[in-house]
């Protein structure tokens, strides 16, 4: 069974304090790993897709990396507006399988 | 603003009411999805339509009835709901179902309260 585990569940950072969020996964052949950001009361906003180990993607203060077992979302010098829940999801290669989501990491950045 | 538009944003309904949630996308995507999300939980897949045909029903109770009138529109018809069905209902679309370049694009959801 495909599984996604995100850690920590919640993270509180001071503005400018860099850190990383973890997404560990087990999947029967990875088609893609997706990162989303979700603000309260809103739908998830797509951030990145990663397809193979060693791949990296960047967007502003965010950088996503991928290994064969996990992905990290690195946040450099975060600002209060980066506060949100970050969701990780994987899609298996076999058939038209839907995304499997992790439970998310709730990030709070304090000014 | 997102490219997937959901209406209404908020809905309060009684257990005997019939209502519908609507979703529209104009990105040319051929797969559309309904998700249910409870507070502090990840989205849970309900239905997937691929090329306007229902391809996945995740054992959703029959009081939820999806409809895909065309490739841009997706409806969710609600009837005889229970208070535990109160949640954020999210619509999403992707270029295709399961393709390598098919991240889901979500709308901002309908906040449903069943009284």
PDB file of C-alpha atoms in Angstrom:
ATOM      1  CA  UNK A   1       0.000   0.000   0.000  1.00  0.00           C
ATOM      2  CA  UNK A   2       1.304   3.443  -0.950  1.00  0.00           C
ATOM      3  CA  UNK A   3       1.976   5.681   2.051  1.00  0.00           C
ATOM      4  CA  UNK A   4       3.144   9.228   2.710  1.00  0.00           C
ATOM      5  CA  UNK A   5       4.353  10.480   6.101  1.00  0.00           C
ATOM      6  CA  UNK A   6       5.122  14.131   6.715  1.00  0.00           C
ATOM      7  CA  UNK A   7       7.111  15.524   9.616  1.00  0.00           C
ATOM      8  CA  UNK A   8       6.943  17.495  11.721  1.00  0.00           C
ATOM      9  CA  UNK A   9       3.170  17.889  12.101  1.00  0.00           C
ATOM     10  CA  UNK A  10       3.664  21.521  13.074  1.00  0.00           C
ATOM     11  CA  UNK A  11       6.653  23.845  12.928  1.00  0.00           C
ATOM     12  CA  UNK A  12       7.069  27.293  14.373  1.00  0.00           C
ATOM     13  CA  UNK A  13       9.911  29.458  13.046  1.00  0.00           C
ATOM     14  CA  UNK A  14      11.145  32.946  13.635  1.00  0.00           C
ATOM     15  CA  UNK A  15      11.274  35.135  10.548  1.00  0.00           C
ATOM     16  CA  UNK A  16      14.564  34.441   8.771  1.00  0.00           C
ATOM     17  CA  UNK A  17      15.095  31.068  10.497  1.00  0.00           C
ATOM     18  CA  UNK A  18      15.635  28.517   7.722  1.00  0.00           C
ATOM     19  CA  UNK A  19      14.389  24.947   8.107  1.00  0.00           C
ATOM     20  CA  UNK A  20      13.213  21.858   6.225  1.00  0.00           C
ATOM     21  CA  UNK A  21      10.008  19.870   6.029  1.00  0.00           C
ATOM     22  CA  UNK A  22      10.179  16.127   5.420  1.00  0.00           C
ATOM     23  CA  UNK A  23       8.005  13.847   3.295  1.00  0.00           C
ATOM     24  CA  UNK A  24       8.796  10.116   3.506  1.00  0.00           C
ATOM     25  CA  UNK A  25       7.052   7.828   1.060  1.00  0.00           C
ATOM     26  CA  UNK A  26       6.618   4.230   0.072  1.00  0.00           C
ATOM     27  CA  UNK A  27       5.144   3.638  -3.348  1.00  0.00           C
ATOM     28  CA  UNK A  28       5.168   0.852  -5.891  1.00  0.00           C
ATOM     29  CA  UNK A  29       7.082   2.791  -8.509  1.00  0.00           C
ATOM     30  CA  UNK A  30       7.014   6.584  -8.286  1.00  0.00           C
ATOM     31  CA  UNK A  31       5.386   8.481 -11.125  1.00  0.00           C
ATOM     32  CA  UNK A  32       5.598  11.831  -9.403  1.00  0.00           C
ATOM     33  CA  UNK A  33       5.841  13.571  -6.017  1.00  0.00           C
ATOM     34  CA  UNK A  34       3.921  16.802  -5.582  1.00  0.00           C
ATOM     35  CA  UNK A  35       4.181  19.627  -3.065  1.00  0.00           C
ATOM     36  CA  UNK A  36       1.235  21.898  -2.329  1.00  0.00           C
ATOM     37  CA  UNK A  37       0.700  24.891  -0.077  1.00  0.00           C
ATOM     38  CA  UNK A  38      -2.690  25.370   1.566  1.00  0.00           C
ATOM     39  CA  UNK A  39      -3.872  28.502   3.347  1.00  0.00           C
ATOM     40  CA  UNK A  40      -6.788  28.255   5.817  1.00  0.00           C
ATOM     41  CA  UNK A  41     -10.142  28.039   4.047  1.00  0.00           C
ATOM     42  CA  UNK A  42      -8.522  27.812   0.608  1.00  0.00           C
ATOM     43  CA  UNK A  43      -7.738  25.002  -1.790  1.00  0.00           C
ATOM     44  CA  UNK A  44      -4.216  23.589  -2.088  1.00  0.00           C
ATOM     45  CA  UNK A  45      -1.940  25.601  -4.359  1.00  0.00           C
ATOM     46  CA  UNK A  46       0.430  23.601  -6.547  1.00  0.00           C
ATOM     47  CA  UNK A  47       4.129  24.265  -5.876  1.00  0.00           C
ATOM     48  CA  UNK A  48       6.355  21.560  -7.408  1.00  0.00           C
ATOM     49  CA  UNK A  49       6.443  18.192  -9.136  1.00  0.00           C
ATOM     50  CA  UNK A  50       9.503  15.954  -8.728  1.00  0.00           C
ATOM     51  CA  UNK A  51       9.919  12.809 -10.813  1.00  0.00           C
ATOM     52  CA  UNK A  52      13.250  11.177 -10.045  1.00  0.00           C
ATOM     53  CA  UNK A  53      15.852  10.939  -7.294  1.00  0.00           C
ATOM     54  CA  UNK A  54      18.321  13.792  -7.379  1.00  0.00           C
ATOM     55  CA  UNK A  55      15.873  16.241  -8.899  1.00  0.00           C
ATOM     56  CA  UNK A  56      15.551  19.714  -7.347  1.00  0.00           C
ATOM     57  CA  UNK A  57      13.090  22.535  -7.981  1.00  0.00           C
ATOM     58  CA  UNK A  58      13.122  26.097  -6.617  1.00  0.00           C
ATOM     59  CA  UNK A  59      10.589  28.879  -6.266  1.00  0.00           C
ATOM     60  CA  UNK A  60      11.420  32.033  -4.331  1.00  0.00           C
ATOM     61  CA  UNK A  61      12.355  30.929  -0.789  1.00  0.00           C
ATOM     62  CA  UNK A  62      11.331  27.299  -1.367  1.00  0.00           C
ATOM     63  CA  UNK A  63      13.460  24.463  -2.668  1.00  0.00           C
ATOM     64  CA  UNK A  64      12.222  20.883  -3.061  1.00  0.00           C
ATOM     65  CA  UNK A  65      14.520  17.884  -3.315  1.00  0.00           C
ATOM     66  CA  UNK A  66      13.879  14.186  -3.887  1.00  0.00           C
ATOM     67  CA  UNK A  67      15.597  10.930  -2.949  1.00  0.00           C
ATOM     68  CA  UNK A  68      14.376   7.353  -3.436  1.00  0.00           C
ATOM     69  CA  UNK A  69      12.660   7.388  -0.052  1.00  0.00           C
ATOM     70  CA  UNK A  70      11.880  10.999   0.833  1.00  0.00           C
ATOM     71  CA  UNK A  71      11.523  14.575  -0.251  1.00  0.00           C
ATOM     72  CA  UNK A  72      12.494  17.729   1.578  1.00  0.00           C
ATOM     73  CA  UNK A  73      11.006  21.179   1.269  1.00  0.00           C
ATOM     74  CA  UNK A  74      13.673  23.635   2.328  1.00  0.00           C
ATOM     75  CA  UNK A  75      12.519  27.094   3.372  1.00  0.00           C
ATOM     76  CA  UNK A  76      15.243  29.732   3.338  1.00  0.00           C
ATOM     77  CA  UNK A  77      14.830  32.906   5.403  1.00  0.00           C
ATOM     78  CA  UNK A  78      11.058  32.461   5.744  1.00  0.00           C
ATOM     79  CA  UNK A  79       8.663  35.368   6.071  1.00  0.00           C
ATOM     80  CA  UNK A  80       5.313  35.469   7.905  1.00  0.00           C
ATOM     81  CA  UNK A  81       3.510  35.128   4.567  1.00  0.00           C
ATOM     82  CA  UNK A  82       5.047  31.656   4.194  1.00  0.00           C
ATOM     83  CA  UNK A  83       2.814  30.476   7.046  1.00  0.00           C
ATOM     84  CA  UNK A  84       0.551  27.745   5.681  1.00  0.00           C
ATOM     85  CA  UNK A  85       0.052  23.998   5.649  1.00  0.00           C
ATOM     86  CA  UNK A  86       2.393  22.248   3.233  1.00  0.00           C
ATOM     87  CA  UNK A  87       1.070  19.013   1.730  1.00  0.00           C
ATOM     88  CA  UNK A  88       3.080  16.301   0.024  1.00  0.00           C
ATOM     89  CA  UNK A  89       1.457  13.764  -2.320  1.00  0.00           C
ATOM     90  CA  UNK A  90       2.724  10.878  -4.413  1.00  0.00           C
ATOM     91  CA  UNK A  91       1.388   9.155  -7.475  1.00  0.00           C
ATOM     92  CA  UNK A  92       2.285   5.566  -8.283  1.00  0.00           C
ATOM     93  CA  UNK A  93       3.334   4.522 -11.746  1.00  0.00           C
ATOM     94  CA  UNK A  94       0.816   1.688 -12.007  1.00  0.00           C
ATOM     95  CA  UNK A  95      -2.387   2.547 -13.847  1.00  0.00           C
ATOM     96  CA  UNK A  96      -4.468   5.613 -13.203  1.00  0.00           C
ATOM     97  CA  UNK A  97      -3.937   5.623  -9.474  1.00  0.00           C
ATOM     98  CA  UNK A  98      -4.996   8.760  -7.602  1.00  0.00           C
ATOM     99  CA  UNK A  99      -2.682  10.859  -5.483  1.00  0.00           C
ATOM    100  CA  UNK A 100      -1.877   9.720  -1.956  1.00  0.00           C
ATOM    101  CA  UNK A 101      -1.578  12.722   0.355  1.00  0.00           C
ATOM    102  CA  UNK A 102       0.374  13.087   3.554  1.00  0.00           C
ATOM    103  CA  UNK A 103      -1.259  14.764   6.550  1.00  0.00           C
ATOM    104  CA  UNK A 104       0.692  17.965   6.021  1.00  0.00           C
ATOM    105  CA  UNK A 105       3.004  20.189   8.032  1.00  0.00           C
ATOM    106  CA  UNK A 106       1.492  23.334   9.544  1.00  0.00           C
ATOM    107  CA  UNK A 107       4.140  26.049   9.349  1.00  0.00           C
ATOM    108  CA  UNK A 108       3.931  29.245  11.390  1.00  0.00           C
ATOM    109  CA  UNK A 109       6.511  31.986  10.789  1.00  0.00           C
ATOM    110  CA  UNK A 110       6.603  34.610  13.519  1.00  0.00           C
ATOM    111  CA  UNK A 111       7.815  38.150  12.845  1.00  0.00           C
TER     112      UNK A 111
ATOM    113  CA  UNK B   1      -7.504  33.578  -7.625  1.00  0.00           C
ATOM    114  CA  UNK B   2      -7.370  30.070  -9.036  1.00  0.00           C
ATOM    115  CA  UNK B   3      -8.173  28.800 -12.523  1.00  0.00           C
ATOM    116  CA  UNK B   4     -10.679  26.354 -11.077  1.00  0.00           C
ATOM    117  CA  UNK B   5     -13.812  28.167  -9.970  1.00  0.00           C
ATOM    118  CA  UNK B   6     -16.186  26.713  -7.405  1.00  0.00           C
ATOM    119  CA  UNK B   7     -19.615  27.984  -6.406  1.00  0.00           C
ATOM    120  CA  UNK B   8     -20.988  28.651  -3.932  1.00  0.00           C
ATOM    121  CA  UNK B   9     -18.151  29.510  -1.538  1.00  0.00           C
ATOM    122  CA  UNK B  10     -20.330  28.711   1.458  1.00  0.00           C
ATOM    123  CA  UNK B  11     -23.449  26.560   1.774  1.00  0.00           C
ATOM    124  CA  UNK B  12     -25.650  25.772   4.747  1.00  0.00           C
ATOM    125  CA  UNK B  13     -28.274  23.088   4.207  1.00  0.00           C
ATOM    126  CA  UNK B  14     -30.663  21.014   6.223  1.00  0.00           C
ATOM    127  CA  UNK B  15     -30.669  17.255   6.164  1.00  0.00           C
ATOM    128  CA  UNK B  16     -33.756  17.155   3.945  1.00  0.00           C
ATOM    129  CA  UNK B  17     -32.522  19.662   1.377  1.00  0.00           C
ATOM    130  CA  UNK B  18     -31.231  19.055  -2.124  1.00  0.00           C
ATOM    131  CA  UNK B  19     -28.401  21.282  -3.293  1.00  0.00           C
ATOM    132  CA  UNK B  20     -25.628  21.249  -5.887  1.00  0.00           C
ATOM    133  CA  UNK B  21     -22.001  22.308  -5.888  1.00  0.00           C
ATOM    134  CA  UNK B  22     -20.534  23.574  -9.129  1.00  0.00           C
ATOM    135  CA  UNK B  23     -17.023  23.611 -10.545  1.00  0.00           C
ATOM    136  CA  UNK B  24     -15.672  25.096 -13.771  1.00  0.00           C
ATOM    137  CA  UNK B  25     -12.253  25.107 -15.417  1.00  0.00           C
ATOM    138  CA  UNK B  26     -11.114  26.539 -18.739  1.00  0.00           C
ATOM    139  CA  UNK B  27      -7.589  25.151 -18.872  1.00  0.00           C
ATOM    140  CA  UNK B  28      -8.513  22.390 -21.323  1.00  0.00           C
ATOM    141  CA  UNK B  29      -7.983  19.759 -18.662  1.00  0.00           C
ATOM    142  CA  UNK B  30      -9.612  16.383 -19.318  1.00  0.00           C
ATOM    143  CA  UNK B  31      -9.688  15.010 -15.782  1.00  0.00           C
ATOM    144  CA  UNK B  32     -11.756  16.498 -12.955  1.00  0.00           C
ATOM    145  CA  UNK B  33     -11.972  15.495  -9.334  1.00  0.00           C
ATOM    146  CA  UNK B  34     -14.060  15.948  -6.191  1.00  0.00           C
ATOM    147  CA  UNK B  35     -12.303  15.874  -2.834  1.00  0.00           C
ATOM    148  CA  UNK B  36     -13.646  16.220   0.700  1.00  0.00           C
ATOM    149  CA  UNK B  37     -11.472  17.832   3.371  1.00  0.00           C
ATOM    150  CA  UNK B  38     -12.101  17.936   7.097  1.00  0.00           C
ATOM    151  CA  UNK B  39     -10.286  20.389   9.379  1.00  0.00           C
ATOM    152  CA  UNK B  40      -6.571  19.650   9.819  1.00  0.00           C
ATOM    153  CA  UNK B  41      -6.813  16.600   7.543  1.00  0.00           C
ATOM    154  CA  UNK B  42      -5.559  16.057   3.997  1.00  0.00           C
ATOM    155  CA  UNK B  43      -8.008  16.031   1.086  1.00  0.00           C
ATOM    156  CA  UNK B  44      -9.850  12.715   0.594  1.00  0.00           C
ATOM    157  CA  UNK B  45     -10.673  11.664  -2.952  1.00  0.00           C
ATOM    158  CA  UNK B  46     -14.356  11.124  -3.719  1.00  0.00           C
ATOM    159  CA  UNK B  47     -14.735  10.935  -7.510  1.00  0.00           C
ATOM    160  CA  UNK B  48     -12.651  11.200 -10.671  1.00  0.00           C
ATOM    161  CA  UNK B  49     -13.950  11.973 -14.140  1.00  0.00           C
ATOM    162  CA  UNK B  50     -11.707  11.323 -17.111  1.00  0.00           C
ATOM    163  CA  UNK B  51     -12.854  12.555 -20.524  1.00  0.00           C
ATOM    164  CA  UNK B  52     -16.297  13.192 -19.030  1.00  0.00           C
ATOM    165  CA  UNK B  53     -16.710   9.610 -17.819  1.00  0.00           C
ATOM    166  CA  UNK B  54     -16.684   8.543 -14.186  1.00  0.00           C
ATOM    167  CA  UNK B  55     -13.487   6.550 -13.704  1.00  0.00           C
ATOM    168  CA  UNK B  56     -13.138   6.403  -9.908  1.00  0.00           C
ATOM    169  CA  UNK B  57     -15.766   6.343  -7.151  1.00  0.00           C
ATOM    170  CA  UNK B  58     -14.110   5.900  -3.792  1.00  0.00           C
ATOM    171  CA  UNK B  59     -17.108   4.094  -2.270  1.00  0.00           C
ATOM    172  CA  UNK B  60     -18.893   7.393  -1.670  1.00  0.00           C
ATOM    173  CA  UNK B  61     -22.452   7.183  -0.229  1.00  0.00           C
ATOM    174  CA  UNK B  62     -25.216   7.621  -2.775  1.00  0.00           C
ATOM    175  CA  UNK B  63     -26.367  10.860  -1.122  1.00  0.00           C
ATOM    176  CA  UNK B  64     -23.479  12.376  -3.120  1.00  0.00           C
ATOM    177  CA  UNK B  65     -24.094  12.242  -6.874  1.00  0.00           C
ATOM    178  CA  UNK B  66     -21.509  13.609  -9.311  1.00  0.00           C
ATOM    179  CA  UNK B  67     -22.210  14.847 -12.800  1.00  0.00           C
ATOM    180  CA  UNK B  68     -19.909  15.986 -15.606  1.00  0.00           C
ATOM    181  CA  UNK B  69     -22.026  17.805 -18.228  1.00  0.00           C
ATOM    182  CA  UNK B  70     -18.965  18.622 -20.376  1.00  0.00           C
ATOM    183  CA  UNK B  71     -15.197  18.763 -20.145  1.00  0.00           C
ATOM    184  CA  UNK B  72     -15.228  22.155 -18.388  1.00  0.00           C
ATOM    185  CA  UNK B  73     -17.953  21.570 -15.813  1.00  0.00           C
ATOM    186  CA  UNK B  74     -18.342  19.312 -12.818  1.00  0.00           C
ATOM    187  CA  UNK B  75     -21.264  19.197 -10.425  1.00  0.00           C
ATOM    188  CA  UNK B  76     -21.847  17.455  -7.134  1.00  0.00           C
ATOM    189  CA  UNK B  77     -25.492  16.923  -6.248  1.00  0.00           C
ATOM    190  CA  UNK B  78     -26.276  16.605  -2.561  1.00  0.00           C
ATOM    191  CA  UNK B  79     -29.356  15.005  -1.012  1.00  0.00           C
ATOM    192  CA  UNK B  80     -30.265  13.892   2.506  1.00  0.00           C
ATOM    193  CA  UNK B  81     -26.859  14.717   3.925  1.00  0.00           C
ATOM    194  CA  UNK B  82     -25.806  14.120   7.507  1.00  0.00           C
ATOM    195  CA  UNK B  83     -24.125  16.627   9.864  1.00  0.00           C
ATOM    196  CA  UNK B  84     -20.896  14.608   9.587  1.00  0.00           C
ATOM    197  CA  UNK B  85     -20.817  15.500   5.878  1.00  0.00           C
ATOM    198  CA  UNK B  86     -19.966  19.072   6.840  1.00  0.00           C
ATOM    199  CA  UNK B  87     -16.557  19.797   5.308  1.00  0.00           C
ATOM    200  CA  UNK B  88     -14.682  21.747   2.653  1.00  0.00           C
ATOM    201  CA  UNK B  89     -15.475  20.254  -0.763  1.00  0.00           C
ATOM    202  CA  UNK B  90     -12.698  20.782  -3.256  1.00  0.00           C
ATOM    203  CA  UNK B  91     -12.799  20.458  -7.008  1.00  0.00           C
ATOM    204  CA  UNK B  92      -9.595  19.876  -8.957  1.00  0.00           C
ATOM    205  CA  UNK B  93      -8.572  19.331 -12.543  1.00  0.00           C
ATOM    206  CA  UNK B  94      -5.539  17.978 -14.373  1.00  0.00           C
ATOM    207  CA  UNK B  95      -4.446  17.624 -17.989  1.00  0.00           C
ATOM    208  CA  UNK B  96      -5.083  13.913 -17.884  1.00  0.00           C
ATOM    209  CA  UNK B  97      -5.591  11.275 -15.251  1.00  0.00           C
ATOM    210  CA  UNK B  98      -2.257   9.861 -14.155  1.00  0.00           C
ATOM    211  CA  UNK B  99       0.055  11.511 -16.665  1.00  0.00           C
ATOM    212  CA  UNK B 100       3.564  12.670 -15.837  1.00  0.00           C
ATOM    213  CA  UNK B 101       2.721  16.320 -16.363  1.00  0.00           C
ATOM    214  CA  UNK B 102      -0.580  16.305 -14.563  1.00  0.00           C
ATOM    215  CA  UNK B 103      -0.413  18.073 -11.225  1.00  0.00           C
ATOM    216  CA  UNK B 104      -3.829  18.737  -9.777  1.00  0.00           C
ATOM    217  CA  UNK B 105      -5.050  22.318  -9.824  1.00  0.00           C
ATOM    218  CA  UNK B 106      -7.545  22.942  -7.037  1.00  0.00           C
ATOM    219  CA  UNK B 107     -10.349  25.426  -6.619  1.00  0.00           C
ATOM    220  CA  UNK B 108     -10.854  27.228  -3.315  1.00  0.00           C
ATOM    221  CA  UNK B 109     -13.655  24.920  -2.312  1.00  0.00           C
ATOM    222  CA  UNK B 110     -17.191  25.121  -1.006  1.00  0.00           C
ATOM    223  CA  UNK B 111     -17.505  25.230   2.775  1.00  0.00           C
ATOM    224  CA  UNK B 112     -20.545  23.042   3.457  1.00  0.00           C
ATOM    225  CA  UNK B 113     -22.403  22.998   6.753  1.00  0.00           C
ATOM    226  CA  UNK B 114     -25.210  20.468   7.269  1.00  0.00           C
ATOM    227  CA  UNK B 115     -27.622  21.342  10.065  1.00  0.00           C
TER     228      UNK B 115
END
